[in-house]
Amino acid sequence: MASTRTALTSGDVAHLARLSRLDLTPQELERMAGQLDAILNAVARVAEVAAADVVPMSHAVPLTNVYRPDVVRPGLTPQEALSGAPAAQDQRFRVPRILDTEA
Amino acid sequence: MSVSTDLTRLTAAQIAGAIAAGDIRAVEVTRAHLDRIAKVDDRVHAYLHVDTEGALTAAAAVDAQRASGATLGPLAGVPLALKDILTQKGVPTTCGSRILEGWRPPYDSTVVAKLRAAGVVILGKNNMDEFAMGSSTENSAFGPTRNPWDLERIPGGSSGGSSAAVAAFTAPLAIGTDTGGSIRQPAAVTGIVGAKPTYGGVSRYGLVAFSSSLDQAGPFARTVLDTALLHEAIAGHDPLDSTSIDAPVPAVVAAARRGEVRGMRIGVVRELAGEGYQAGVEQRFAETVELLTELGATVVEVSCPHFTYALAAYYLIAPSEASSNLARFDAMRYGLRVGDDGINGVAEVMSATRSAGFGAEVKRRIILGTYALSAGCYDEFYGAAQKVRRLIANDFDAAFADVDVLISPTAPTTAFRIGEKVDDPLSMYLQDLCTIPSNLAGNASISIPVGLAPEDGLPVGLQIMAPAMADERMYRVAGAVEAALREQTGHLLIEGAPEL
């Protein structure tokens, strides 16, 4: 195994959970650390054949930019766009406080 | 079985033919299926939502069209079940998740728009693993779906509601999506046909994204011809999906009707066999190889050495893309919002909502993807997985230079018991061993039933893989095998399933 990775701790998972905007309980963190470690050990074998001269492939269809003609087309009305919003006000999405919080 | 006694036993082609001929009305067909849902679906749980009113209205419109003398399309009036990951305007779309519970999308997916235009009657929305992550439909927030062959077993996943609906005769057609095998494996374990079209062959507009570079919608049915008819109805270039391929739709219906393999070269993938494959699955597969030879095909063994790395690459690429795609569930524009008490800030509300709204497997994959993409891990995990993806595509290119199609078992085992693998994600992931390579490379692939495993009496699937945009080749082979097996047994495999 080419990997020199050390085992994931529940502290590592807590950090990843914070980046992913997920609150996990200590039990969930503990459980997931073990499961993720087993999964990472299994998938780390990709490194065995990923030689430097292999060109990475991000997509099955080789595409560059795709453009459409710049013409006006019908879209959602404001009412439709807001129809699933948890909260709306003055034809806008109403969101929780965004200032004076730690991001 | 006469037409008048049980409309739910008919194929889609028979239904459309009878409606066009004026022998039956679309409304009668729809009612028969709604009645069947009411009778059996409390045990199967294939549907999350049944749109009785919408279905009857659509059926009545087809009947009115016929009465006016208009020419009907090849699937007009045929009922269909839709995986709950495709948007249908005004109809609840949950993706099997609490985070979207109650959401009614304000627009139709392109697949739904095409179905409506074809006069297909959408009966309702099918259960699925949450956000299509799973191989058993046990990861649905709304409870598991059961396999009509044995209600204690899984119907496959993630499109298990769709496969179970077709196998339980509550719909002759269904639409699923396939990111790593989520159409083909459910088709295999329920004894029906399921196809993953070439990536880009069917528009992803309105398909809620799990892994954008792998997701592909496709058809389920009980016959190869019905599958091809549905495939053709939903395929084609769509300006609303920039990854949609701007080329003519492969002639899959003609190929399914032709169903002939004489002169074709068929490759058996050496790496998709051996350890981990159930004996009865390997036995039925070997018999099918013999059958193909008898039918006039040349069958050779082909090596695709990097396929053994496909599972590892997939479980890095798919979670990485998912961790990004699922960031849209932020409690701001649609779906669930938890903890918005006027004191909590936006970050707290996002975290509280996502923690309450996502299930365990979704959280696991988001965190796995976040790890694989993080600084210091990217090259070793995500970057290496992308290189493996290239090597797998190269293996396919080399193989298709020699043979017309490749074959393997669809899944290494028959349907396992509900609960058997829920605590062992890695063993669940092994279900996708044979199907993942075609998602990574983007080529077309289909699963068809080829018999029951002797040891458990459960269905076994054959996977047929074709080059990108040569989807018709797999339908030729599928049609030939189906016809030959039907001649041997006198019926389709699914027609021998136990009564519900």
XYZ file of N, CA, C and O in Angstrom, chain B residues 427-489:
252
model
N -19.412 -4.052 2.347
C -19.945 -5.251 1.701
C -21.141 -4.889 0.812
O -21.369 -5.505 -0.220
N -21.892 -3.848 1.202
C -22.977 -3.345 0.338
C -22.391 -2.809 -0.972
O -22.937 -3.050 -2.041
N -21.266 -2.102 -0.894
C -20.679 -1.495 -2.086
C -20.283 -2.557 -3.121
O -20.256 -2.289 -4.317
N -19.981 -3.789 -2.658
C -19.557 -4.848 -3.574
C -20.650 -5.244 -4.569
O -20.367 -5.849 -5.601
N -21.914 -4.915 -4.267
C -23.005 -5.201 -5.195
C -22.778 -4.545 -6.562
O -23.312 -4.983 -7.564
N -22.015 -3.454 -6.576
C -21.844 -2.651 -7.794
C -20.582 -3.001 -8.593
O -20.237 -2.316 -9.550
N -19.927 -4.073 -8.173
C -18.657 -4.498 -8.766
C -18.666 -4.530 -10.296
O -17.729 -4.082 -10.944
N -19.728 -5.098 -10.877
C -19.759 -5.334 -12.329
C -20.325 -4.147 -13.100
O -20.084 -4.011 -14.299
N -21.107 -3.329 -12.425
C -21.836 -2.272 -13.126
C -21.076 -0.957 -13.196
O -21.268 -0.162 -14.110
N -20.195 -0.715 -12.201
C -19.506 0.575 -12.105
C -18.639 0.933 -13.315
O -18.637 2.096 -13.736
N -17.909 -0.026 -13.914
C -17.035 0.384 -15.031
C -17.759 1.182 -16.121
O -17.213 2.174 -16.630
N -18.997 0.806 -16.445
C -19.725 1.522 -17.514
C -20.134 2.934 -17.097
O -20.309 3.793 -17.956
N -20.308 3.177 -15.799
C -20.584 4.541 -15.355
C -19.326 5.386 -15.466
O -19.376 6.539 -15.904
N -18.194 4.814 -15.084
C -16.948 5.583 -15.122
C -16.574 5.928 -16.565
O -16.131 7.032 -16.854
N -16.762 4.977 -17.488
C -16.382 5.217 -18.882
C -17.503 5.906 -19.660
O -17.242 6.523 -20.696
N -18.749 5.776 -19.196
C -19.868 6.459 -19.846
C -20.553 5.654 -20.940
O -21.479 6.147 -21.589
N -20.146 4.407 -21.151
C -20.762 3.606 -22.223
C -22.122 3.052 -21.788
O -22.496 3.142 -20.627
N -22.840 2.462 -22.762
C -24.183 1.931 -22.508
C -24.112 0.530 -21.917
O -23.143 -0.202 -22.158
N -25.140 0.172 -21.149
C -25.144 -1.142 -20.511
C -26.570 -1.514 -20.126
O -27.359 -0.663 -19.735
N -26.888 -2.820 -20.228
C -28.252 -3.281 -19.943
C -28.180 -4.552 -19.111
O -27.191 -5.293 -19.186
N -29.213 -4.796 -18.299
C -29.337 -6.073 -17.590
C -30.629 -6.755 -18.019
O -31.678 -6.112 -18.068
N -30.520 -8.042 -18.316
C -31.718 -8.831 -18.653
C -31.728 -10.095 -17.806
O -30.678 -10.596 -17.413
N -32.937 -10.610 -17.490
C -33.010 -11.822 -16.671
C -32.610 -13.063 -17.473
O -33.005 -13.202 -18.634
N -31.830 -13.955 -16.850
C -31.402 -15.171 -17.558
C -31.682 -16.434 -16.752
O -31.105 -17.485 -17.030
N -32.544 -16.342 -15.747
C -32.901 -17.556 -15.006
C -32.838 -17.336 -13.514
O -32.589 -16.213 -13.041
N -33.093 -18.405 -12.775
C -33.063 -18.351 -11.313
C -31.835 -19.101 -10.816
O -31.439 -20.113 -11.404
N -31.247 -18.619 -9.724
C -30.121 -19.344 -9.126
C -30.680 -20.601 -8.459
O -31.635 -20.499 -7.680
N -30.111 -21.769 -8.754
C -30.670 -23.012 -8.217
C -30.718 -23.032 -6.689
O -31.662 -23.561 -6.100
N -29.719 -22.426 -6.027
C -29.644 -22.549 -4.572
C -30.702 -21.746 -3.815
O -31.059 -22.076 -2.698
N -31.213 -20.643 -4.419
C -32.206 -19.850 -3.686
C -33.448 -19.511 -4.512
O -34.375 -18.864 -4.008
N -33.482 -19.917 -5.773
C -34.662 -19.670 -6.597
C -34.900 -18.208 -6.923
O -36.022 -17.808 -7.222
N -33.847 -17.399 -6.855
C -33.993 -15.958 -7.107
C -33.353 -15.564 -8.444
O -32.416 -16.214 -8.909
N -33.861 -14.472 -9.065
C -33.423 -14.093 -10.403
C -31.947 -13.713 -10.495
O -31.376 -13.138 -9.567
N -31.385 -14.028 -11.671
C -30.002 -13.702 -12.012
C -30.031 -12.840 -13.272
O -30.802 -13.117 -14.190
N -29.191 -11.808 -13.305
C -29.148 -10.916 -14.468
C -27.878 -11.076 -15.278
O -26.812 -11.374 -14.737
N -28.029 -10.871 -16.595
C -26.880 -10.805 -17.500
C -26.668 -9.349 -17.848
O -27.620 -8.649 -18.223
N -25.418 -8.871 -17.733
C -25.102 -7.507 -18.149
C -24.471 -7.533 -19.539
O -23.566 -8.322 -19.797
N -24.976 -6.657 -20.419
C -24.415 -6.512 -21.764
C -23.972 -5.060 -21.907
O -24.776 -4.143 -21.735
N -22.682 -4.868 -22.179
C -22.119 -3.512 -22.283
C -21.773 -3.203 -23.731
O -21.161 -4.037 -24.407
N -22.150 -2.007 -24.196
C -21.888 -1.600 -25.579
C -21.120 -0.283 -25.577
O -21.156 0.459 -24.601
N -20.427 0.024 -26.682
C -19.698 1.299 -26.729
C -20.646 2.495 -26.644
O -21.842 2.368 -26.934
N -20.091 3.648 -26.274
C -20.891 4.869 -26.182
C -21.598 5.134 -27.504
O -20.996 5.015 -28.582
N -22.883 5.464 -27.414
C -23.746 5.779 -28.551
C -23.908 4.609 -29.534
O -24.343 4.796 -30.679
N -23.583 3.393 -29.068
C -23.903 2.182 -29.840
C -24.848 1.336 -28.983
O -24.752 0.108 -28.952
N -25.771 2.003 -28.299
C -26.723 1.334 -27.400
C -27.499 0.229 -28.120
O -27.940 -0.736 -27.497
N -27.700 0.392 -29.439
C -28.499 -0.595 -30.181
C -27.872 -1.989 -30.125
O -28.596 -2.985 -30.135
N -26.546 -2.054 -30.001
C -25.890 -3.374 -29.984
C -26.341 -4.214 -28.798
O -26.550 -5.406 -28.916
N -26.462 -3.571 -27.625
C -26.852 -4.354 -26.441
C -28.305 -4.821 -26.549
O -28.665 -5.880 -26.060
N -29.132 -4.026 -27.239
C -30.533 -4.432 -27.428
C -30.648 -5.599 -28.412
O -31.539 -6.431 -28.286
N -29.750 -5.655 -29.382
C -29.745 -6.796 -30.316
C -29.503 -8.080 -29.552
O -30.204 -9.070 -29.709
N -28.449 -8.059 -28.698
C -28.086 -9.245 -27.925
C -29.207 -9.570 -26.926
O -29.614 -10.727 -26.782
N -29.697 -8.533 -26.247
C -30.740 -8.732 -25.234
C -31.990 -9.356 -25.870
O -32.590 -10.286 -25.316
N -32.377 -8.855 -27.033
C -33.555 -9.375 -27.723
C -33.374 -10.841 -28.102
O -34.297 -11.654 -27.976
N -32.169 -11.187 -28.541
C -31.889 -12.569 -28.949
C -31.953 -13.520 -27.760
O -32.563 -14.595 -27.834
N -31.350 -13.121 -26.640
C -31.329 -13.986 -25.451
C -32.752 -14.139 -24.903
O -33.182 -15.243 -24.564
N -33.480 -13.033 -24.824
C -34.855 -13.094 -24.311
C -35.708 -14.043 -25.155
O -36.440 -14.890 -24.622
N -35.605 -13.923 -26.476
C -36.415 -14.775 -27.364
C -36.049 -16.249 -27.183
O -36.934 -17.113 -27.120
N -34.756 -16.526 -27.077
C -34.315 -17.926 -26.945
C -34.783 -18.520 -25.616
O -35.241 -19.665 -25.565
N -34.676 -17.742 -24.544
C -35.091 -18.251 -23.225
C -36.604 -18.436 -23.170
O -37.110 -19.370 -22.556
N -37.318 -17.535 -23.845
C -38.771 -17.619 -23.874
C -39.211 -18.879 -24.620
O -40.199 -19.511 -24.260
N -38.447 -19.205 -25.650
C -38.756 -20.416 -26.409
C -38.542 -21.654 -25.539
O -39.329 -22.598 -25.560
N -37.469 -21.611 -24.723
C -37.159 -22.753 -23.841
C -38.219 -22.960 -22.764
O -38.635 -24.075 -22.493
N -38.640 -21.851 -22.118
C -39.497 -21.986 -20.928
C -40.967 -21.704 -21.217
O -41.831 -22.041 -20.410
